[in-house]
Short mmCIF file of C-alpha atoms and ligand atoms in Angstrom, two decimals:
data_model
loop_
_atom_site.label_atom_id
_atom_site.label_comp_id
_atom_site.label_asym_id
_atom_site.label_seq_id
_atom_site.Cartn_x
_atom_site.Cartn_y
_atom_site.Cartn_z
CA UNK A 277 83.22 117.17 12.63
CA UNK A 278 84.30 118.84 15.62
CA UNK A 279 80.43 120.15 15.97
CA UNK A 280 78.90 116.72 15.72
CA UNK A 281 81.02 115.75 18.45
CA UNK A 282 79.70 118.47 20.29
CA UNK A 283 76.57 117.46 20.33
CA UNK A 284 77.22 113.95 20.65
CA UNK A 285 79.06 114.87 24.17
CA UNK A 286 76.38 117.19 25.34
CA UNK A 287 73.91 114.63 24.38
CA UNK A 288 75.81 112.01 26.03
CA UNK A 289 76.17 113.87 28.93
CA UNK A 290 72.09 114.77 29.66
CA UNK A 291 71.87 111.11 28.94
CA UNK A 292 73.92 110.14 31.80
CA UNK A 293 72.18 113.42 33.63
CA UNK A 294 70.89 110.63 36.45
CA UNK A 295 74.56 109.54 36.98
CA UNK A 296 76.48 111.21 39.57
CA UNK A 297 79.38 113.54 37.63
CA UNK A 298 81.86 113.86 40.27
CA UNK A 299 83.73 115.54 42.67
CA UNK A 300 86.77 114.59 44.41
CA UNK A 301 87.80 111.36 42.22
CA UNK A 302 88.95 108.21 42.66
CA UNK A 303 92.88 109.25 41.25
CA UNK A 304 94.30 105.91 42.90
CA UNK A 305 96.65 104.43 40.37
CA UNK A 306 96.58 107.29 38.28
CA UNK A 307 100.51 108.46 39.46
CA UNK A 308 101.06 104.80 38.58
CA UNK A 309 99.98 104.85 34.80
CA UNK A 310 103.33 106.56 33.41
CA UNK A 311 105.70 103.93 35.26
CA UNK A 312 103.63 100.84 33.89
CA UNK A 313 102.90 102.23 30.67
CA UNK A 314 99.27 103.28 30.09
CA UNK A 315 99.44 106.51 28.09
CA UNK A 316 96.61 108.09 30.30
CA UNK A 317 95.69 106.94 33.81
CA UNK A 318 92.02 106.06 32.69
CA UNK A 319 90.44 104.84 35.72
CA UNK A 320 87.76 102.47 35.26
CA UNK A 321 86.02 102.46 38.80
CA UNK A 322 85.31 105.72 38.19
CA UNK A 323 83.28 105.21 34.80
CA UNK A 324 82.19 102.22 35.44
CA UNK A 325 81.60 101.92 39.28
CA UNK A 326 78.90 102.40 41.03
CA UNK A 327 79.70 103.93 44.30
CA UNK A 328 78.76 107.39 44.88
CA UNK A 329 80.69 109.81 42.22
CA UNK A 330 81.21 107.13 40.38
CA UNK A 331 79.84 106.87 37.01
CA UNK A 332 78.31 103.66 36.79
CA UNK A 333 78.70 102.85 32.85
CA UNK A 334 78.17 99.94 31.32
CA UNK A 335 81.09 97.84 30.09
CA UNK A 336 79.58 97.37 26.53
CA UNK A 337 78.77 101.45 26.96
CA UNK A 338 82.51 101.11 25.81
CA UNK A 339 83.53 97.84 24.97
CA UNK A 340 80.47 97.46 22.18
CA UNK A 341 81.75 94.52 20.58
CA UNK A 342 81.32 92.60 22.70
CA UNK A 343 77.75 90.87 22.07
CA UNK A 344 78.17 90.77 18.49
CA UNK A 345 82.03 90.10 17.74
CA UNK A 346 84.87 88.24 18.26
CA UNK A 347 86.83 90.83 20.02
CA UNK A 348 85.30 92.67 23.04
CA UNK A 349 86.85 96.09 21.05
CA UNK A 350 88.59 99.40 23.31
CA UNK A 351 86.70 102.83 22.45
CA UNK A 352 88.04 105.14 20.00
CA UNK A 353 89.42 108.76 21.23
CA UNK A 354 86.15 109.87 19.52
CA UNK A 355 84.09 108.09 21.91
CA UNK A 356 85.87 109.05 25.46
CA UNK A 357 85.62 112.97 23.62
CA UNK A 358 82.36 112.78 23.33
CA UNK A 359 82.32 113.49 27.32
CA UNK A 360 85.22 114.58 27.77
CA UNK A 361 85.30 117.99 25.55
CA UNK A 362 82.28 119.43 27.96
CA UNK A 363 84.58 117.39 31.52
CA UNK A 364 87.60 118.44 31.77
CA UNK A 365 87.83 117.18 35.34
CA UNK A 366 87.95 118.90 39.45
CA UNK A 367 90.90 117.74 40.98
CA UNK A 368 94.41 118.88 39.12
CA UNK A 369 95.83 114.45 38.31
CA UNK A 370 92.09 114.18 36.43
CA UNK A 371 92.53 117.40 34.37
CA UNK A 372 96.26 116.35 34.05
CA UNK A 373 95.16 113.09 32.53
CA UNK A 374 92.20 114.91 30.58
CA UNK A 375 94.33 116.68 28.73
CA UNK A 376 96.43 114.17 27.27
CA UNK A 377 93.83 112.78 25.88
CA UNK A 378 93.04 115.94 24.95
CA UNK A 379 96.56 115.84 23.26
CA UNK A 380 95.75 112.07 21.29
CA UNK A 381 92.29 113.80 20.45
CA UNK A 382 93.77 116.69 18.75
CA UNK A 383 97.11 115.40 16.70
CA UNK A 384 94.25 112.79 15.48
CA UNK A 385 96.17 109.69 17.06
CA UNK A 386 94.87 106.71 18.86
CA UNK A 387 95.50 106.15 22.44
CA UNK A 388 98.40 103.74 22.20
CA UNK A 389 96.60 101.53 25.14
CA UNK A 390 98.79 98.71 26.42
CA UNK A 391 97.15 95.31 25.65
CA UNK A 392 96.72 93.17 28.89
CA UNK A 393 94.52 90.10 28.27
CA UNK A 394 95.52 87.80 25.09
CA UNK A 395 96.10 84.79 23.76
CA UNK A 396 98.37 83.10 21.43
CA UNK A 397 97.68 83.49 18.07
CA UNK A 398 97.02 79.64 17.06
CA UNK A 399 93.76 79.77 19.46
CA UNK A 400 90.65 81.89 19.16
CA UNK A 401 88.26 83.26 21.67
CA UNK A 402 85.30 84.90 20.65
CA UNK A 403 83.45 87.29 22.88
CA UNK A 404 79.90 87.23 21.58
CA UNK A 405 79.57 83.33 22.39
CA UNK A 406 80.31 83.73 25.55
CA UNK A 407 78.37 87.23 26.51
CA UNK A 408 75.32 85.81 24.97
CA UNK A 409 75.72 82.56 26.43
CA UNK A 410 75.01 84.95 29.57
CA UNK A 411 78.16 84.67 31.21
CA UNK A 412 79.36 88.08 33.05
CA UNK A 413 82.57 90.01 31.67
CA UNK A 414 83.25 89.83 35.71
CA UNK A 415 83.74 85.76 35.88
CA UNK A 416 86.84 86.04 33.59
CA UNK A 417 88.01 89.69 34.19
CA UNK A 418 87.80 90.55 37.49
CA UNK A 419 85.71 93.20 39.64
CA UNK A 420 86.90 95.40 36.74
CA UNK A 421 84.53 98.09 38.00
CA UNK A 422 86.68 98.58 41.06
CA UNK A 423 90.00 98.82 39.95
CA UNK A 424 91.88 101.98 39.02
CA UNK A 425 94.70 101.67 35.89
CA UNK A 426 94.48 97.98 34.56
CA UNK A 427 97.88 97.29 34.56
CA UNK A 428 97.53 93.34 35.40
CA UNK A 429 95.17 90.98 34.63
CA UNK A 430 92.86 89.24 37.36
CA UNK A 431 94.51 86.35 39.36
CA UNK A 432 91.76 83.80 38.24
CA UNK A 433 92.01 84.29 34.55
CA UNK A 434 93.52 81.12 32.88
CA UNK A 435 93.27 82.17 29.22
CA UNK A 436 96.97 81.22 28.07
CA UNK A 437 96.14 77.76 29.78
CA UNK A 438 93.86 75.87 27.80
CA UNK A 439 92.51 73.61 30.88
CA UNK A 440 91.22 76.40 31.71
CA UNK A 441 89.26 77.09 29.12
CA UNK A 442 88.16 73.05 28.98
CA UNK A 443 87.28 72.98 32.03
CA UNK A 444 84.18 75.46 31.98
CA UNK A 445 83.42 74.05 28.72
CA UNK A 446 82.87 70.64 30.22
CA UNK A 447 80.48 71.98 32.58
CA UNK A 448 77.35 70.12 32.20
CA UNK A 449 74.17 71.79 30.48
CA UNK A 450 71.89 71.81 33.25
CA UNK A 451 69.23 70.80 30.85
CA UNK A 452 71.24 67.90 28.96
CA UNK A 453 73.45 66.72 31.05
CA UNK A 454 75.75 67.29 27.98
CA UNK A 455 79.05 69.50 27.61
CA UNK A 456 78.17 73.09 27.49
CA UNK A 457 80.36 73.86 24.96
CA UNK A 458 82.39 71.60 22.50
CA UNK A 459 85.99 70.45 23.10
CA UNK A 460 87.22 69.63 19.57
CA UNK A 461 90.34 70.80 18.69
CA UNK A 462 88.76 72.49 15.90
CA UNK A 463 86.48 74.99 17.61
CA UNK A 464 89.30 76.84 19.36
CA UNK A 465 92.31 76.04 17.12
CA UNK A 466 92.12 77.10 13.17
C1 HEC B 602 84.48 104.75 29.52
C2 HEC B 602 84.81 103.59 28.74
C3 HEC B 602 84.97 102.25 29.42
C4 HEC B 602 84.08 101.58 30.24
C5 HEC B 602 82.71 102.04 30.72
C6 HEC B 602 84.69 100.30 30.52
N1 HEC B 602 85.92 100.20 29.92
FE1 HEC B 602 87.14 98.61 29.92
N2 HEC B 602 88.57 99.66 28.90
C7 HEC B 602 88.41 100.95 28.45
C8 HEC B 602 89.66 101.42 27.89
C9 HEC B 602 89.95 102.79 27.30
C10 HEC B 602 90.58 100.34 28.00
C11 HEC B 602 92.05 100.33 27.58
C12 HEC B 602 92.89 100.87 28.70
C13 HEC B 602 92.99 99.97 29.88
O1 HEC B 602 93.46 98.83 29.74
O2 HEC B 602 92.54 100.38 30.98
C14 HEC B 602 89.85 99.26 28.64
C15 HEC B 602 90.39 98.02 28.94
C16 HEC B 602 89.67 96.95 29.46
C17 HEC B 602 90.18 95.62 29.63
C18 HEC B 602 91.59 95.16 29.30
C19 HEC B 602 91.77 95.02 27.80
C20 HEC B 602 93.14 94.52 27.45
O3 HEC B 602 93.34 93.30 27.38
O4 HEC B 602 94.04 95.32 27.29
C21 HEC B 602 89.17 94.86 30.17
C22 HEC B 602 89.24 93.39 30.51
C23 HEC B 602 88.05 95.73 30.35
N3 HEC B 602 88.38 96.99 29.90
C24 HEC B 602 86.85 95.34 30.88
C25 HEC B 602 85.82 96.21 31.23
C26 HEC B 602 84.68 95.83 32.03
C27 HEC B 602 84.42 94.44 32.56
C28 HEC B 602 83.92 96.95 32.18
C29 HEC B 602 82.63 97.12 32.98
C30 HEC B 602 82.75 96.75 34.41
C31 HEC B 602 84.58 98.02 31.45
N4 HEC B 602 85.74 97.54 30.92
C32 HEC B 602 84.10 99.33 31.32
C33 HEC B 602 87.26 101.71 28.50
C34 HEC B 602 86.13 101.38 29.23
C1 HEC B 603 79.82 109.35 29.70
C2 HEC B 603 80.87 110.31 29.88
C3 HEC B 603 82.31 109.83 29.87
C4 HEC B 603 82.93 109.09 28.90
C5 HEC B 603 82.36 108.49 27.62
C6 HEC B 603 84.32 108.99 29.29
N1 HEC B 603 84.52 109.66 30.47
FE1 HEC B 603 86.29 109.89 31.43
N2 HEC B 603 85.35 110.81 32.98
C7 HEC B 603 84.01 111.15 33.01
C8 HEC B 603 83.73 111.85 34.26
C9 HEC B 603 82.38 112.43 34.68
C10 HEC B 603 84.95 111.92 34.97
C11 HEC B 603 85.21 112.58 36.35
C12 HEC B 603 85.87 113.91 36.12
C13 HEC B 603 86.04 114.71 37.41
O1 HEC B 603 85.01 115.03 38.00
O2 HEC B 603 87.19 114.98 37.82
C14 HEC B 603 85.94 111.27 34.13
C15 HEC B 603 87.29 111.19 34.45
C16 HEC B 603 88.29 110.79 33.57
C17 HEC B 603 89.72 110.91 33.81
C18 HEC B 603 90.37 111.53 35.04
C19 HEC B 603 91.01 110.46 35.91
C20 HEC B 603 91.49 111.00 37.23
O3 HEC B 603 92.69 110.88 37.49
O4 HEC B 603 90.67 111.54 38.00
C21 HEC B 603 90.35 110.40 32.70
C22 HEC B 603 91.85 110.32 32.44
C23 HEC B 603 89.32 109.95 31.79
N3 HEC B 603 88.09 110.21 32.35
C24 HEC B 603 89.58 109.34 30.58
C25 HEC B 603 88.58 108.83 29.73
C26 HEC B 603 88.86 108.06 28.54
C27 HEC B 603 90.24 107.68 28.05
C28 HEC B 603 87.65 107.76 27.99
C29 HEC B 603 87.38 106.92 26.78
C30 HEC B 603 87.87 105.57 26.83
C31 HEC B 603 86.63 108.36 28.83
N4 HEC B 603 87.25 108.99 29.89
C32 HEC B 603 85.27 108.32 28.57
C33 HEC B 603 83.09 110.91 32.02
C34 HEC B 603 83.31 110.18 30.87
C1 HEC B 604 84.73 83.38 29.17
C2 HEC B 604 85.72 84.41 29.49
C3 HEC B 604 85.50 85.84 29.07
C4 HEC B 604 84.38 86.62 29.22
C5 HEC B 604 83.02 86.22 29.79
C6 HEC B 604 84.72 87.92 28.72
N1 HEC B 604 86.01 87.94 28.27
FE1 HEC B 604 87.04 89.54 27.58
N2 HEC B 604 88.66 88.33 27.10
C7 HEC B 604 88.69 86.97 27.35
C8 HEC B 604 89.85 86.41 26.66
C9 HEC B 604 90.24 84.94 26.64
C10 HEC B 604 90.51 87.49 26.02
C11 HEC B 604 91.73 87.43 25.11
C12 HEC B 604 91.22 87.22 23.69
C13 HEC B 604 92.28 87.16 22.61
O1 HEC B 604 93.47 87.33 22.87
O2 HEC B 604 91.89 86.94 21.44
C14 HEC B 604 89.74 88.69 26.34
C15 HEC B 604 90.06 89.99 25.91
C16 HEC B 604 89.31 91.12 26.24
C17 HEC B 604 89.65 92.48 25.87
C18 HEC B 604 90.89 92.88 25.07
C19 HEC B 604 90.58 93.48 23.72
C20 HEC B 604 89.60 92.74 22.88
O3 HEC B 604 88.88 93.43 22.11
O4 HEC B 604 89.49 91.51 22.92
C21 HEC B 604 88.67 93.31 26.36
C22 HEC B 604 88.56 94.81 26.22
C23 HEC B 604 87.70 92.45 27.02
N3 HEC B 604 88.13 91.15 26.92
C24 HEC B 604 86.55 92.92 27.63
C25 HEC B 604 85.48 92.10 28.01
C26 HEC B 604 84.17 92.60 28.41
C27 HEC B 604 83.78 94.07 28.49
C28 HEC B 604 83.39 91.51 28.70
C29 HEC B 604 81.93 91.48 29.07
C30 HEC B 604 81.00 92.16 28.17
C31 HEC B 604 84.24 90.33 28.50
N4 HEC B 604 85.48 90.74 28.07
C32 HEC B 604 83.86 89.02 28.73
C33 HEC B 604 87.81 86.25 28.11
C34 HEC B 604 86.52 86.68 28.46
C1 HEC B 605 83.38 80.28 32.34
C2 HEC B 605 83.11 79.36 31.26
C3 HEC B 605 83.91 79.48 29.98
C4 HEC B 605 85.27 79.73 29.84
C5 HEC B 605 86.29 80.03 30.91
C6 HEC B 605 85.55 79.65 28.42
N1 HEC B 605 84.40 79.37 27.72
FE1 HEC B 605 84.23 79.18 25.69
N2 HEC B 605 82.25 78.85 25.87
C7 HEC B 605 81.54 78.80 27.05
C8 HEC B 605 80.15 78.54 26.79
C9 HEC B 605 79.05 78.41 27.81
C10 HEC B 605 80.03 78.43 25.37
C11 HEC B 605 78.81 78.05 24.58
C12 HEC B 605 78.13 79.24 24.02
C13 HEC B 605 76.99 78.79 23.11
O1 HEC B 605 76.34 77.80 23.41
O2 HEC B 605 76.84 79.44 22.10
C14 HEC B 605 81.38 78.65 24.82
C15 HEC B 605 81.67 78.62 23.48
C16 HEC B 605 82.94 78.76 22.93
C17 HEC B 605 83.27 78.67 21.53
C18 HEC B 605 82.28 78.36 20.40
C19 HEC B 605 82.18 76.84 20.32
C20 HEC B 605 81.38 76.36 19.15
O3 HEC B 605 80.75 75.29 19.28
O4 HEC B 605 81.39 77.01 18.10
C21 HEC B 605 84.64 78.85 21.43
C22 HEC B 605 85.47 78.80 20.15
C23 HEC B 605 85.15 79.07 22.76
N3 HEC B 605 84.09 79.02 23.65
C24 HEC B 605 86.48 79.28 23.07
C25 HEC B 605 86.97 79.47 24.35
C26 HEC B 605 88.37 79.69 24.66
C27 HEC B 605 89.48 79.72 23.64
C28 HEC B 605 88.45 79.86 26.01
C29 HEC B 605 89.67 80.09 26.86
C30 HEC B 605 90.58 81.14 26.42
C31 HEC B 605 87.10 79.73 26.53
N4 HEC B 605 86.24 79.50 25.51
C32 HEC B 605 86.80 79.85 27.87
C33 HEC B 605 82.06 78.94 28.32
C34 HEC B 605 83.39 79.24 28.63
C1 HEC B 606 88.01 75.68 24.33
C2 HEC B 606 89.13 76.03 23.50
C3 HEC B 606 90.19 75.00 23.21
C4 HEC B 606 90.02 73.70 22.82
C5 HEC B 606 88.71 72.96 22.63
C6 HEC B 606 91.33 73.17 22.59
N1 HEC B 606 92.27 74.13 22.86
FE1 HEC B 606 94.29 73.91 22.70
N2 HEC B 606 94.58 75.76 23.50
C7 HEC B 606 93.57 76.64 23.80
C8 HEC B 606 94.17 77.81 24.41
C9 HEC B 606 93.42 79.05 24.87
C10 HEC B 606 95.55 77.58 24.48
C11 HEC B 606 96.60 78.49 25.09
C12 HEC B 606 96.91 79.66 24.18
C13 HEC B 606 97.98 80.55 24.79
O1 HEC B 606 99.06 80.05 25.14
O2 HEC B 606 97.75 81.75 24.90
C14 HEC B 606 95.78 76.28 23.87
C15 HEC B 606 97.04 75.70 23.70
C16 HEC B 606 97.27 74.56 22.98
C17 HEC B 606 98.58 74.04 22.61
C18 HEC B 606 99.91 74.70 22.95
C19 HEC B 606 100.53 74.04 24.15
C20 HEC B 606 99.82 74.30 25.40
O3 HEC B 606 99.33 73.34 26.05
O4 HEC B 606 99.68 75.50 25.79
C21 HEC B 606 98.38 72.89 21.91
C22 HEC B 606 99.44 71.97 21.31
C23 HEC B 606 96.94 72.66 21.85
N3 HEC B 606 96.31 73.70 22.49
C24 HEC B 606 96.34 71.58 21.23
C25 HEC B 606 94.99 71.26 21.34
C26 HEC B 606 94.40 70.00 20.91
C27 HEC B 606 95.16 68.86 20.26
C28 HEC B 606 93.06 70.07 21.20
C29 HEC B 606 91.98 68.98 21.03
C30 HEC B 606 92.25 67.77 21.77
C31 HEC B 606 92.82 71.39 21.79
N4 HEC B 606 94.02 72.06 21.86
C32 HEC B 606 91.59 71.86 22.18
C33 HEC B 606 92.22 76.46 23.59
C34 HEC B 606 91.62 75.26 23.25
#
């Protein structure tokens, strides 16, 4: 087990080879993660942005779900090990952080992640319609790629408002003039 992972992180790592693996790191909001309650100050500007020493991931990298699923899904420890057995990070807050995932990793735990976008349970949202209708993760979420520790969600999301939700679905389809996507009652609520 623990071999396979090896190989999967060295693997993974000469993948991202072109990527910039660095030096100095963003730690902004990473003192922040113990007071609002992220177990580990993951950062995602600096996997997923793409300013130098940034690492430039794709969301769906991680959140793989997304295109095929109702739920956009959060990576298992597995997955963030793959990388992170081989980087164990430069500055002292990323090895700090490293290693307690390096804790969840070894006691065989999941990262107890707190959840930040939802909606009640009587209405359902489901990713893949939307990703493959082509809309970005960006027009509901937020520059995600910039921001340190999620710890709120973006001002513009309206997802425990159902106008919101309307609204873009009454958008005309540029090529019928109808509603892009239905309104019934029944789509969202079952
Ligand atoms: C290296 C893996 C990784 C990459 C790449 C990544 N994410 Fe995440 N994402 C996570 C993890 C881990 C969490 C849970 C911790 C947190 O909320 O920050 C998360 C949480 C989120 C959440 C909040 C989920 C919730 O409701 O609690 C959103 C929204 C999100 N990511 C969007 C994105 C977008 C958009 C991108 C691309 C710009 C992206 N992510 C890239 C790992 C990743
Ligand atoms: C493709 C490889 C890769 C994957 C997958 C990956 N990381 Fe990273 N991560 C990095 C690199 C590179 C750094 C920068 C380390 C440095 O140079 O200090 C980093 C930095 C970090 C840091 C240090 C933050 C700081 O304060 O500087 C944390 C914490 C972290 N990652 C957590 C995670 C978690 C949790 C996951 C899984 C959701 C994950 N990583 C997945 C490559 C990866
Ligand atoms: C049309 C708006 C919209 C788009 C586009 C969208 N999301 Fe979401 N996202 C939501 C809503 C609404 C929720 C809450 C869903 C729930 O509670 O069932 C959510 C929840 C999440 C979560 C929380 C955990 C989960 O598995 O649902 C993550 C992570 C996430 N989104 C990531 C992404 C990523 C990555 C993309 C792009 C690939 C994306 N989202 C695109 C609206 C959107
Ligand atoms: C930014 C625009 C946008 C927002 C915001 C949005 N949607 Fe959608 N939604 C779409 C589009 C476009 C489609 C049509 C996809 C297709 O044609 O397959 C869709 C399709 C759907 C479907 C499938 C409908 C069917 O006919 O089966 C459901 C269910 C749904 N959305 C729920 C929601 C919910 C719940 C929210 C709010 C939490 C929401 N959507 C917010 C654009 C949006
Ligand atoms: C495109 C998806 C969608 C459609 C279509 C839709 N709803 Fe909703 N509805 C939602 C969401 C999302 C919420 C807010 C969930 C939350 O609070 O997190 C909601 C909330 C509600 C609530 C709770 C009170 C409130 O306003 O927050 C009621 C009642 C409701 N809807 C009834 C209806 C009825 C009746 C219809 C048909 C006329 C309908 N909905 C059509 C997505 C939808």
């Amino acid at each position: 087990m623990k071999t396979h992972w090896l190989i999967g992180g060295l693997a993974g790592v000469f993948a991202l080879g072109a990527l910039a693996f660095v030096q100095g790191g963003d730690t902004e909001g990473a003192e922040a993660a113990a007071e609002t309650g992220q177990p580990i100050g993951f950062l995602h500007n600096q996997h997923a942005g793409a300013e130098p020493g940034q690492n430039n991931m794709n969301c769906q990298y991680c959140h793989f779900s997304a295109e095929r699923s109702v739920d956009a899904g959060i990576p298992s420890v597995a997955s963030c090990w793959g990388c992170h057995q081989v980087v164990a990070g430069q500055t002292e807050q990323a090895q700090t952080e490293i290693a307690r995932l390096r804790g969840y990793w070894e006691r065989g735990e999941p990262i107890p992640w707190r959840r930040i976008y939802k909606i009640s349970d009587h209405a359902h949202f489901p990713h893949m319609r939307h990703v493959n209708a082509g809309l970005e993760c960006q027009q509901c979420h937020g520059e995600v790629q910039t921001m340190g520790v999620l710890v709120e969600r973006d001002p513009a999301w309206g997802g425990n408002n159902m106008g919101w939700c309307i609204e873009c679905h009454r958008q005309p389809d540029p090529v019928t003039g109808e509603a892009q996507a239905s309104v019934d009652c029944s789509v969202c609520h079952y």
